[in-house]
Short mmCIF file of C-alpha atoms and ligand atoms in Angstrom, two decimals:
data_model
loop_
_atom_site.label_atom_id
_atom_site.label_comp_id
_atom_site.label_asym_id
_atom_site.label_seq_id
_atom_site.Cartn_x
_atom_site.Cartn_y
_atom_site.Cartn_z
CA UNK A 6 106.47 123.34 113.76
CA UNK A 7 108.78 125.09 116.24
CA UNK A 8 109.07 128.87 116.59
CA UNK A 9 112.68 129.01 115.36
CA UNK A 10 111.63 127.08 112.25
CA UNK A 11 108.71 129.48 111.68
CA UNK A 12 111.15 132.39 111.92
CA UNK A 13 113.46 130.78 109.36
CA UNK A 14 110.54 130.21 106.98
CA UNK A 15 109.43 133.83 107.42
CA UNK A 16 112.97 134.93 106.55
CA UNK A 17 112.93 132.69 103.46
CA UNK A 18 109.57 134.13 102.39
CA UNK A 19 110.88 137.65 102.73
CA UNK A 20 114.03 136.84 100.71
CA UNK A 21 112.10 135.10 97.91
CA UNK A 22 109.70 138.04 97.73
CA UNK A 23 112.52 140.57 97.65
CA UNK A 24 114.35 138.57 94.95
CA UNK A 25 111.18 138.49 92.80
CA UNK A 26 111.52 134.70 92.54
CA UNK A 27 108.41 134.20 90.39
CA UNK A 28 107.40 132.04 87.42
CA UNK A 29 107.43 135.06 85.11
CA UNK A 30 110.85 136.17 86.40
CA UNK A 31 112.28 132.72 85.58
CA UNK A 32 110.74 132.76 82.09
CA UNK A 33 112.19 136.25 81.68
CA UNK A 34 115.63 134.95 82.71
CA UNK A 35 115.88 132.15 80.22
CA UNK A 36 112.94 132.47 77.82
CA UNK A 37 110.19 130.10 76.66
CA UNK A 38 112.44 127.69 74.74
CA UNK A 39 114.63 127.01 77.78
CA UNK A 40 111.44 126.67 79.83
CA UNK A 41 110.18 124.05 77.37
CA UNK A 42 113.56 122.26 77.52
CA UNK A 43 113.33 122.15 81.33
CA UNK A 44 109.94 120.47 81.00
CA UNK A 45 111.77 117.83 78.95
CA UNK A 46 114.30 117.54 81.82
CA UNK A 47 117.04 119.40 79.91
CA UNK A 48 118.78 122.32 81.62
CA UNK A 49 121.54 123.28 79.13
CA UNK A 50 119.52 126.03 77.34
CA UNK A 51 118.59 127.60 80.71
CA UNK A 52 122.21 127.48 81.89
CA UNK A 53 123.42 129.12 78.71
CA UNK A 54 120.84 131.87 79.12
CA UNK A 55 122.01 132.49 82.71
CA UNK A 56 125.63 132.67 81.54
CA UNK A 57 124.65 135.23 78.86
CA UNK A 58 122.77 137.30 81.43
CA UNK A 59 125.75 137.35 83.80
CA UNK A 60 128.13 138.28 81.04
CA UNK A 61 125.85 141.15 79.97
CA UNK A 62 125.33 142.46 83.52
CA UNK A 63 128.84 141.66 84.71
CA UNK A 64 127.32 140.04 87.83
CA UNK A 65 124.68 137.55 88.96
CA UNK A 66 121.26 138.50 90.28
CA UNK A 67 119.43 137.03 93.28
CA UNK A 68 116.85 135.36 91.02
CA UNK A 69 119.56 133.88 88.79
CA UNK A 70 121.40 132.45 91.83
CA UNK A 71 118.22 130.99 93.32
CA UNK A 72 117.18 129.56 89.94
CA UNK A 73 120.57 127.94 89.32
CA UNK A 74 120.67 126.40 92.79
CA UNK A 75 117.08 125.36 93.42
CA UNK A 76 115.57 124.90 89.93
CA UNK A 77 118.56 123.69 87.90
CA UNK A 78 120.00 121.85 90.92
CA UNK A 79 123.56 123.15 90.49
CA UNK A 80 126.06 124.37 93.10
CA UNK A 81 126.59 128.12 93.51
CA UNK A 82 129.20 130.20 95.32
CA UNK A 83 128.42 130.77 99.03
CA UNK A 84 128.86 134.54 98.62
CA UNK A 85 126.23 134.63 95.88
CA UNK A 86 123.79 132.64 97.98
CA UNK A 87 124.39 134.89 100.97
CA UNK A 88 123.51 137.84 98.74
CA UNK A 89 120.35 136.11 97.43
CA UNK A 90 119.13 135.09 100.90
CA UNK A 91 120.13 138.05 103.10
CA UNK A 92 117.56 137.41 105.85
CA UNK A 93 117.73 133.62 105.99
CA UNK A 94 121.47 133.35 105.44
CA UNK A 95 123.42 130.25 104.46
CA UNK A 96 123.14 128.74 107.92
CA UNK A 97 119.36 129.20 107.91
CA UNK A 98 119.07 127.58 104.48
CA UNK A 99 121.02 124.58 105.80
CA UNK A 100 118.76 124.39 108.87
CA UNK A 101 115.70 124.32 106.61
CA UNK A 102 117.41 121.52 104.67
CA UNK A 103 117.45 123.50 101.46
CA UNK A 104 121.23 123.15 101.08
CA UNK A 105 123.86 120.82 102.48
CA UNK A 106 125.75 122.20 105.45
CA UNK A 107 128.68 124.42 104.56
CA UNK A 108 131.83 125.56 106.31
CA UNK A 109 133.93 128.61 105.53
CA UNK A 110 136.35 126.61 103.32
CA UNK A 111 133.68 125.42 100.90
CA UNK A 112 133.83 126.98 97.48
CA UNK A 113 130.30 126.06 96.58
CA UNK A 114 126.94 125.31 98.13
CA UNK A 115 124.87 122.34 96.95
CA UNK A 116 121.09 122.13 96.97
CA UNK A 117 119.41 119.28 98.85
CA UNK A 118 115.90 120.37 97.92
CA UNK A 119 114.11 121.74 94.91
CA UNK A 120 112.41 125.09 95.51
CA UNK A 121 110.58 126.85 92.74
CA UNK A 122 107.84 129.35 92.12
CA UNK A 123 104.43 128.10 91.06
CA UNK A 124 101.64 130.21 89.62
CA UNK A 125 98.04 129.34 88.79
CA UNK A 126 94.64 130.63 87.82
CA UNK A 127 91.73 128.91 89.50
CA UNK A 128 88.05 129.71 89.99
CA UNK A 129 88.98 132.14 92.80
CA UNK A 130 91.53 134.08 90.76
CA UNK A 131 95.28 134.09 90.19
CA UNK A 132 97.83 133.00 92.73
CA UNK A 133 101.53 132.47 93.15
CA UNK A 134 103.36 130.25 95.64
CA UNK A 135 106.75 128.66 96.20
CA UNK A 136 106.94 124.87 96.36
CA UNK A 137 109.71 122.89 98.00
CA UNK A 138 110.12 119.21 97.10
CA UNK A 139 112.89 116.65 96.76
CA UNK A 140 115.54 117.11 94.08
CA UNK A 141 114.50 115.45 90.83
CA UNK A 142 116.43 113.20 88.48
CA UNK A 143 117.90 116.17 86.58
CA UNK A 144 119.50 117.69 89.68
CA UNK A 145 120.55 114.37 91.20
CA UNK A 146 122.05 113.04 87.99
CA UNK A 147 120.54 109.63 88.77
CA UNK A 148 117.20 107.98 89.52
CA UNK A 149 115.29 109.36 92.48
CA UNK A 150 115.03 107.36 95.71
CA UNK A 151 112.03 105.23 96.63
CA UNK A 152 111.03 107.79 99.31
CA UNK A 153 111.14 110.69 96.82
CA UNK A 154 108.71 113.54 97.57
CA UNK A 155 107.36 114.80 94.31
CA UNK A 156 107.02 118.45 93.30
CA UNK A 157 104.16 119.76 91.17
CA UNK A 158 103.79 117.44 88.17
CA UNK A 159 101.32 116.99 85.33
CA UNK A 160 98.94 114.87 87.42
CA UNK A 161 99.07 117.44 90.25
CA UNK A 162 97.97 120.15 87.82
CA UNK A 163 95.24 117.93 86.38
CA UNK A 164 93.74 117.35 89.82
CA UNK A 165 94.07 120.94 91.02
CA UNK A 166 92.33 122.03 87.79
CA UNK A 167 89.50 119.56 88.38
CA UNK A 168 88.91 120.65 91.94
CA UNK A 169 85.45 122.06 92.53
CA UNK A 170 85.98 125.24 94.50
CA UNK A 171 82.69 125.88 96.24
CA UNK A 172 83.15 127.17 99.78
CA UNK A 173 83.12 124.23 102.23
CA UNK A 174 83.78 123.71 105.89
CA UNK A 175 86.20 120.78 105.63
CA UNK A 176 88.37 119.11 103.01
CA UNK A 177 90.69 116.10 103.01
CA UNK A 178 93.76 115.76 100.77
CA UNK A 179 94.74 112.10 100.81
CA UNK A 180 98.41 111.57 99.85
CA UNK A 181 99.39 115.23 100.04
CA UNK A 182 103.05 114.91 98.94
CA UNK A 183 104.40 118.47 98.77
CA UNK A 184 100.97 119.76 99.84
CA UNK A 185 99.90 121.28 96.55
CA UNK A 186 96.28 120.02 96.59
CA UNK A 187 95.88 120.83 100.28
CA UNK A 188 96.91 124.43 99.59
CA UNK A 189 94.49 124.70 96.67
CA UNK A 190 91.71 123.26 98.85
CA UNK A 191 92.65 125.64 101.67
CA UNK A 192 91.63 128.53 99.41
CA UNK A 193 87.95 127.55 99.62
CA UNK A 194 87.74 125.18 102.63
CA UNK A 195 87.66 126.53 106.19
CA UNK A 196 89.94 123.68 107.29
CA UNK A 197 91.91 121.02 105.44
CA UNK A 198 93.33 117.74 106.70
CA UNK A 199 96.29 116.58 104.62
CA UNK A 200 97.54 113.01 105.04
CA UNK A 201 100.44 111.00 103.76
CA UNK A 202 102.17 107.71 104.48
CA UNK A 203 105.48 109.56 104.29
CA UNK A 204 106.62 111.61 107.29
CA UNK A 205 109.12 113.38 105.02
CA UNK A 206 106.32 114.41 102.68
CA UNK A 207 104.38 115.84 105.60
CA UNK A 208 107.45 117.82 106.78
CA UNK A 209 107.86 119.27 103.30
CA UNK A 210 104.14 119.96 102.89
CA UNK A 211 103.93 121.75 106.23
CA UNK A 212 106.95 123.86 105.30
CA UNK A 213 105.22 124.77 102.02
CA UNK A 214 101.99 125.64 103.83
CA UNK A 215 103.87 127.88 106.27
CA UNK A 216 105.95 129.45 103.49
CA UNK A 217 102.82 130.35 101.57
CA UNK A 218 100.91 131.66 104.59
CA UNK A 219 98.33 128.87 105.15
CA UNK A 220 97.16 128.38 108.73
CA UNK A 221 94.15 126.15 108.07
CA UNK A 222 95.90 122.88 107.07
CA UNK A 223 96.44 120.07 109.57
CA UNK A 224 98.92 117.33 108.62
CA UNK A 225 98.45 113.69 109.65
CA UNK A 226 100.61 110.63 109.11
CA UNK A 227 99.08 107.34 107.99
CA UNK A 228 97.92 105.11 105.19
CA UNK A 229 94.82 105.78 103.08
CA UNK A 230 91.80 106.63 105.26
CA UNK A 231 93.39 105.42 108.55
CA UNK A 232 94.27 108.92 109.82
CA UNK A 233 90.64 110.06 109.37
CA UNK A 234 88.99 106.80 110.48
CA UNK A 235 85.74 108.18 111.91
CA UNK A 236 85.62 111.54 110.17
CA UNK A 237 83.68 112.92 107.25
CA UNK A 238 84.52 115.85 105.00
CA UNK A 239 82.65 118.11 102.59
CA UNK A 240 85.32 117.51 100.00
CA UNK A 241 87.98 114.87 99.42
CA UNK A 242 90.70 115.28 96.83
CA UNK A 243 93.43 112.81 96.06
CA UNK A 244 96.14 112.26 93.50
CA UNK A 245 96.82 108.83 94.97
CA UNK A 246 99.80 106.61 94.21
CA UNK A 247 97.82 104.85 91.48
CA UNK A 248 100.62 103.51 89.28
CA UNK A 249 100.39 99.76 88.76
CA UNK A 250 103.73 98.23 89.75
CA UNK A 251 104.74 94.56 89.88
CA UNK A 252 105.17 93.34 93.44
CA UNK A 253 108.35 91.51 92.54
CA UNK A 254 111.85 91.23 93.95
CA UNK A 255 114.16 93.94 92.58
CA UNK A 256 111.38 96.20 91.25
CA UNK A 257 111.65 99.60 92.93
CA UNK A 258 108.52 100.76 94.70
CA UNK A 259 108.31 104.56 94.72
CA UNK A 260 106.21 105.91 97.55
CA UNK A 261 105.04 108.86 95.44
CA UNK A 262 103.36 106.70 92.81
CA UNK A 263 103.02 103.19 94.15
CA UNK A 264 100.68 102.42 97.02
CA UNK A 265 102.08 98.94 97.58
CA UNK A 266 99.00 97.00 96.47
CA UNK A 267 98.52 94.55 93.63
CA UNK A 268 97.34 95.93 90.26
CA UNK A 269 94.73 98.68 90.59
CA UNK A 270 93.69 97.62 94.12
CA UNK A 271 94.63 100.97 95.65
CA UNK A 272 92.28 102.88 93.35
CA UNK A 273 89.59 100.28 94.03
CA UNK A 274 90.09 100.90 97.78
CA UNK A 275 89.71 104.66 97.37
CA UNK A 276 86.57 104.22 95.18
CA UNK A 277 85.04 101.84 97.73
CA UNK A 278 85.80 103.81 100.86
CA UNK A 279 85.78 107.51 99.93
CA UNK A 280 81.97 107.68 100.35
CA UNK A 281 82.27 106.65 104.02
CA UNK A 282 84.32 109.80 104.61
CA UNK A 283 82.03 112.19 102.76
CA UNK A 284 79.55 114.31 104.68
CA UNK A 285 76.06 114.43 103.11
CA UNK A 286 76.35 116.49 99.93
CA UNK A 287 80.16 116.06 99.97
CA UNK A 288 82.18 115.44 96.81
CA UNK A 289 85.34 113.35 96.31
CA UNK A 290 87.57 113.90 93.30
CA UNK A 291 90.57 111.78 92.45
CA UNK A 292 92.70 110.41 89.65
CA UNK A 293 93.19 106.75 88.95
CA UNK A 294 94.32 103.89 86.76
CA UNK A 295 92.17 100.84 86.07
CA UNK A 296 93.01 97.60 84.34
CA UNK A 297 91.46 96.21 81.18
CA UNK A 298 91.56 92.43 81.15
CA UNK A 299 90.57 90.14 78.30
CA UNK A 300 87.38 89.50 80.29
CA UNK A 301 86.46 92.99 81.45
CA UNK A 302 86.73 96.55 80.10
CA UNK A 303 88.24 99.13 82.46
CA UNK A 304 85.09 101.18 83.05
CA UNK A 305 83.03 98.00 83.66
CA UNK A 306 85.57 97.14 86.32
CA UNK A 307 85.11 100.56 87.96
CA UNK A 308 81.33 100.13 87.66
CA UNK A 309 81.73 96.82 89.54
CA UNK A 310 83.63 98.57 92.36
CA UNK A 311 80.85 101.15 92.58
CA UNK A 312 78.15 98.48 92.61
CA UNK A 313 79.84 96.76 95.55
CA UNK A 314 79.85 100.04 97.48
CA UNK A 315 76.59 99.97 99.35
CA UNK A 316 77.06 102.09 102.45
CA UNK A 317 76.62 104.84 101.63
CA UNK A 318 75.48 104.60 98.03
CA UNK A 319 77.23 107.41 96.19
CA UNK A 320 76.64 109.25 92.95
CA UNK A 321 79.54 108.64 90.59
CA UNK A 322 80.89 110.29 87.48
CA UNK A 323 83.95 108.58 86.02
CA UNK A 324 85.71 110.03 83.00
CA UNK A 325 88.31 107.91 81.30
CA UNK A 326 90.80 110.17 79.52
CA UNK A 327 93.23 107.67 78.07
CA UNK A 328 93.96 104.00 77.59
CA UNK A 329 97.48 102.65 77.15
CA UNK A 330 98.59 99.26 75.93
CA UNK A 331 100.50 97.47 78.70
CA UNK A 332 103.81 97.73 76.77
CA UNK A 333 103.53 101.50 76.57
CA UNK A 334 102.39 101.70 80.19
CA UNK A 335 105.41 99.72 81.39
CA UNK A 336 107.79 101.84 79.28
CA UNK A 337 106.29 105.09 80.63
CA UNK A 338 106.63 104.18 84.28
CA UNK A 339 110.00 102.45 84.09
CA UNK A 340 111.38 105.57 82.37
CA UNK A 341 109.63 107.79 84.94
CA UNK A 342 111.52 105.93 87.67
CA UNK A 343 114.80 107.06 86.10
CA UNK A 344 115.81 103.85 84.31
CA UNK A 345 116.95 104.62 80.78
CA UNK A 346 115.81 102.48 77.84
CA UNK A 347 118.20 100.02 76.24
CA UNK A 348 119.88 99.26 79.57
CA UNK A 349 119.83 95.70 81.00
CA UNK A 350 117.97 97.05 84.05
CA UNK A 351 115.26 98.53 81.80
CA UNK A 352 114.73 95.23 80.01
CA UNK A 353 114.61 93.33 83.32
CA UNK A 354 111.97 95.69 84.72
CA UNK A 355 110.02 95.59 81.45
CA UNK A 356 109.88 91.80 81.78
CA UNK A 357 108.69 92.06 85.39
CA UNK A 358 105.92 94.48 84.39
CA UNK A 359 104.70 92.25 81.55
CA UNK A 360 104.83 89.13 83.77
CA UNK A 361 102.67 90.90 86.32
CA UNK A 362 100.12 92.00 83.69
CA UNK A 363 100.12 88.58 82.04
CA UNK A 364 99.50 86.92 85.39
CA UNK A 365 96.23 88.85 85.81
CA UNK A 366 95.29 88.81 82.12
CA UNK A 367 95.70 92.60 81.82
CA UNK A 368 95.91 93.99 78.30
CA UNK A 369 95.50 97.73 78.71
CA UNK A 370 95.40 100.34 81.45
CA UNK A 371 92.90 103.19 81.60
CA UNK A 372 93.55 106.55 83.22
CA UNK A 373 90.92 109.03 84.28
CA UNK A 374 89.07 111.16 86.76
CA UNK A 375 86.67 109.87 89.40
CA UNK A 376 84.08 112.03 91.10
CA UNK A 377 81.88 110.64 93.88
CA UNK A 378 79.13 112.49 95.68
CA UNK A 379 77.26 111.52 98.81
CA UNK A 380 73.64 112.53 98.33
CA UNK A 381 72.27 114.96 100.84
CA UNK A 382 69.54 113.17 102.83
CA UNK A 383 67.58 116.40 103.35
CA UNK A 384 67.47 117.29 99.66
CA UNK A 385 68.65 114.33 97.59
CA UNK A 386 70.65 115.65 94.68
CA UNK A 387 69.13 113.16 92.26
CA UNK A 388 66.89 110.12 92.42
CA UNK A 389 70.09 108.33 93.43
CA UNK A 390 72.41 106.92 92.46
CA UNK A 391 73.58 108.99 89.55
CA UNK A 392 76.06 106.92 87.55
CA UNK A 393 77.91 108.28 84.56
CA UNK A 394 80.94 106.39 83.27
CA UNK A 395 82.29 107.60 79.96
CA UNK A 396 85.33 107.66 77.73
CA UNK A 397 86.45 111.16 76.75
CA UNK A 398 89.84 110.54 75.20
CA UNK A 399 90.03 113.64 72.99
CA UNK A 400 91.55 117.04 73.67
CA UNK A 401 89.90 119.17 76.32
CA UNK A 402 88.25 122.48 75.53
CA UNK A 403 90.20 125.61 76.36
CA UNK A 404 89.54 126.80 79.89
CA UNK A 405 92.19 128.90 81.63
CA UNK A 406 91.12 127.99 85.14
CA UNK A 407 90.72 124.22 84.76
CA UNK A 408 87.66 121.98 84.61
CA UNK A 409 86.35 122.48 88.14
CA UNK A 410 83.79 125.17 87.28
CA UNK A 411 82.58 123.13 84.31
CA UNK A 412 82.13 120.00 86.46
CA UNK A 413 80.08 122.08 88.90
CA UNK A 414 77.89 123.40 86.07
CA UNK A 415 77.34 119.86 84.75
CA UNK A 416 76.35 118.55 88.19
CA UNK A 417 74.06 121.54 88.77
CA UNK A 418 72.44 121.02 85.33
CA UNK A 419 72.01 117.32 86.01
CA UNK A 420 70.45 117.90 89.45
CA UNK A 421 68.18 120.58 88.03
CA UNK A 422 66.86 118.43 85.18
CA UNK A 423 66.39 115.22 87.21
CA UNK A 424 64.28 117.11 89.74
CA UNK A 425 61.86 118.13 86.97
CA UNK A 426 59.20 116.04 85.25
CA UNK A 427 58.83 116.32 81.47
CA UNK A 428 55.91 118.72 81.94
CA UNK A 429 58.00 120.90 84.28
CA UNK A 430 60.94 120.84 81.89
CA UNK A 431 58.65 121.85 78.99
CA UNK A 432 57.41 124.77 81.08
CA UNK A 433 60.97 125.97 81.80
CA UNK A 434 63.27 128.36 80.00
CA UNK A 435 66.93 127.60 79.26
CA UNK A 436 69.96 129.46 77.88
CA UNK A 437 72.82 128.25 75.71
CA UNK A 438 76.23 128.24 77.45
CA UNK A 439 78.45 131.06 76.21
CA UNK A 440 81.16 128.71 74.93
CA UNK A 441 78.85 126.80 72.55
CA UNK A 442 78.89 127.25 68.76
CA UNK A 443 77.21 125.36 65.91
CA UNK A 444 79.20 123.96 63.04
CA UNK A 445 77.28 123.29 59.79
CA UNK A 446 78.59 121.22 56.90
CA UNK A 447 77.12 121.59 53.39
CA UNK A 448 77.50 119.66 50.20
CA UNK A 449 78.79 122.17 47.63
CA UNK A 450 75.81 124.01 46.10
CA UNK A 451 73.29 122.80 48.73
CA UNK A 452 71.35 125.29 50.83
CA UNK A 453 70.60 122.85 53.62
CA UNK A 454 73.36 121.48 55.83
CA UNK A 455 74.12 117.76 55.63
CA UNK A 456 75.53 117.68 59.17
CA UNK A 457 75.40 119.95 62.21
CA UNK A 458 77.51 119.74 65.34
CA UNK A 459 77.23 121.59 68.63
CA UNK A 460 80.74 122.43 69.74
CA UNK A 461 81.64 123.15 73.33
CA UNK A 462 84.55 125.61 73.51
CA UNK A 463 85.48 124.88 77.15
CA UNK A 464 84.92 121.87 79.41
CA UNK A 465 85.58 118.60 77.65
CA UNK A 466 85.27 120.22 74.21
CA UNK A 467 82.31 117.95 73.46
CA UNK A 468 81.03 117.71 69.91
CA UNK A 469 77.38 116.73 69.77
CA UNK A 470 75.79 115.90 66.41
CA UNK A 471 72.34 117.54 66.15
CA UNK A 472 69.49 117.52 63.64
CA UNK A 473 67.36 120.40 62.38
CA UNK A 474 64.83 120.19 65.23
CA UNK A 475 67.40 120.21 68.04
CA UNK A 476 69.49 122.89 66.31
CA UNK A 477 66.42 125.14 66.08
CA UNK A 478 65.47 124.45 69.70
CA UNK A 479 68.97 125.20 71.02
CA UNK A 480 69.11 128.34 68.86
CA UNK A 481 65.86 129.58 70.39
CA UNK A 482 66.92 128.97 74.03
CA UNK A 483 67.30 132.62 74.99
CA UNK A 484 65.89 132.41 78.52
CA UNK A 485 62.57 133.94 77.39
CA UNK A 486 60.63 131.23 75.54
CA UNK A 487 59.78 127.98 77.33
CA UNK A 488 60.92 124.67 75.82
CA UNK A 489 57.26 123.80 75.28
CA UNK A 490 56.58 127.06 73.39
CA UNK A 491 59.69 126.56 71.23
CA UNK A 492 58.63 122.98 70.41
CA UNK A 493 55.09 124.17 69.57
CA UNK A 494 56.39 126.72 67.09
CA UNK A 495 58.85 124.20 65.63
CA UNK A 496 56.13 121.54 65.22
CA UNK A 497 54.12 124.01 63.12
CA UNK A 498 57.13 125.03 61.07
CA UNK A 499 58.22 121.44 60.38
CA UNK A 500 54.62 120.17 60.05
CA UNK A 501 55.13 117.44 62.68
CA UNK A 502 53.13 116.37 65.71
CA UNK A 503 53.97 118.61 68.69
CA UNK A 504 53.75 115.87 71.34
CA UNK A 505 55.93 113.54 69.30
CA UNK A 506 58.49 116.31 68.82
CA UNK A 507 58.55 117.07 72.56
CA UNK A 508 58.95 113.36 73.37
CA UNK A 509 61.89 113.21 70.98
CA UNK A 510 63.60 116.41 72.09
CA UNK A 511 63.16 116.44 75.88
CA UNK A 512 65.61 113.55 76.57
CA UNK A 513 68.14 115.32 74.36
CA UNK A 514 67.60 118.59 76.20
CA UNK A 515 68.24 116.70 79.45
CA UNK A 516 71.52 115.35 78.01
CA UNK A 517 72.58 118.87 76.97
CA UNK A 518 71.89 120.07 80.53
CA UNK A 519 74.06 117.21 81.86
CA UNK A 520 76.89 118.48 79.64
CA UNK A 521 76.36 122.18 80.52
CA UNK A 522 75.70 122.96 76.87
CA UNK A 523 72.26 124.21 77.88
CA UNK A 524 71.89 125.87 81.29
CA UNK A 525 68.88 126.66 83.46
CA UNK A 526 68.03 130.34 83.05
CA UNK A 527 69.73 132.15 85.92
CA UNK A 528 67.29 133.51 88.48
CA UNK A 529 67.40 137.28 88.80
C1 SAM B 614 101.22 111.02 93.27
S1 SAM B 614 101.71 111.65 94.82
C2 SAM B 614 100.62 113.05 94.94
C3 SAM B 614 101.22 114.21 95.67
C4 SAM B 614 100.36 115.48 95.62
N1 SAM B 614 99.09 115.29 96.29
C5 SAM B 614 100.13 115.95 94.21
O1 SAM B 614 98.98 116.02 93.77
O2 SAM B 614 101.12 116.26 93.53
C6 SAM B 614 100.99 110.45 95.93
C7 SAM B 614 101.27 110.70 97.41
O3 SAM B 614 100.61 109.65 98.15
C8 SAM B 614 101.47 109.23 99.20
N2 SAM B 614 101.11 107.84 99.55
C9 SAM B 614 101.63 106.68 99.08
N3 SAM B 614 101.00 105.62 99.63
C10 SAM B 614 100.08 106.13 100.47
C11 SAM B 614 99.13 105.56 101.33
N4 SAM B 614 99.01 104.24 101.42
N5 SAM B 614 98.35 106.37 102.05
C12 SAM B 614 98.46 107.73 101.97
N6 SAM B 614 99.35 108.33 101.15
C13 SAM B 614 100.14 107.54 100.42
C14 SAM B 614 102.86 109.38 98.65
O4 SAM B 614 103.80 109.48 99.70
C15 SAM B 614 102.71 110.65 97.81
O5 SAM B 614 103.03 111.78 98.57
#
């Protein structure tokens, strides 16, 4: 990045700060209903709110001008923009490719980029940035181009929420797009390498990094792991272009979601090769789609990819969050590309999608999270490899700062329990996680419950059925009594054999540690 460009970005930062161009200011401008409408790609309620505001004040405000131009994608008067960006100026905004170039006769200025505030809460606290990306369908009034650079979408938020934020030396963001994951990683990594196949994406991402004051992100052009061929990282994150798209004539291939491979081959490639780029103890986290064929379930397919990955052998935790029938999948992604249903083009693309699926015998498509970990040779995390592939299709628990901290707790609990023999586990004390409650169901008039469920308030909101013995054990895990002592007392109370009770309960205690429902007692 050149000095003059840095100066322009500094001027933009100072103008956006002075204007108070924040997420809460925008919500204050047009209210939660208009916000919700914008999420549905409808801007009329927001526009009406802006018109009301101007009529009440008798003038526009800097935030309203910036919101109308960069969030709603509408032209504004040059004089208003000059007022909203006093340091950068109209010329500077054109040089940064935020607006089209203007001359003195123009009555309005048009946006050529989307620029909006973004706020978050993660494990390190709250934060607020501005994110530039390409104009979306709403602002363009038509489908986006195949080289579209995406802003912060639902999948971006899912991945940033999943990100484990332990301090690390190095992190890789593969397929950085507007740079959102790289910036999140740069909060806890000393240095981040952000790659993309799109030079435009890298330009936008580096502008965003500069705008938001990051100096520890390096941007590299190239496909998949090519730009980091011989390097390893302590953390890899990727929201890769995982959408399954027919490789057929006349089917648009959007760079932001389609990696150009057949079926789910791109996700397979990332699963197979991420481990080679992990330093010992390093963790990779990414999102993906996988196909269900009539011969093979989606998670079995992912298991197969993992089994073929032999150097290095990685720990893997794969969580499938959803499965869609191929019809619904095709409809979702054709619509996402800007083609409206009931048009001849939509039907043609729908046919191409179904032909492609039929050709490979695909019936459904799974979506989920993949986490890989390269065991640390010095202190192996587990008697490797740890493999956990599960379907968790229900709603998540409530956790304001995402799932990352919960995933860390689960991995720590798993490592802790696998390093202990049954005798060592029985001699240990545990505590119940603070988000866990017990739900008891009774037949009317009965004193004893007919069913009991451990409910996790955060994390994946797991619901684990438990019996009287396990309920009593969990209830007594206060960090003081050992598991063995609790089982001894329970055996007496229930008049059962103590060894048999321990044998029955210890595997279940291990499973509760894996789910961070029980936690090792913190050392003081
Ligand atoms: C779904 S977007 C994710 C953007 C951003 N990381 C996020 O989370 O919002 C996928 C990104 O991968 C990039 N991409 C596509 N094919 C790629 C490839 N073969 N190698 C690296 N990046 C690729 C796209 O240009 C796009 O920026």
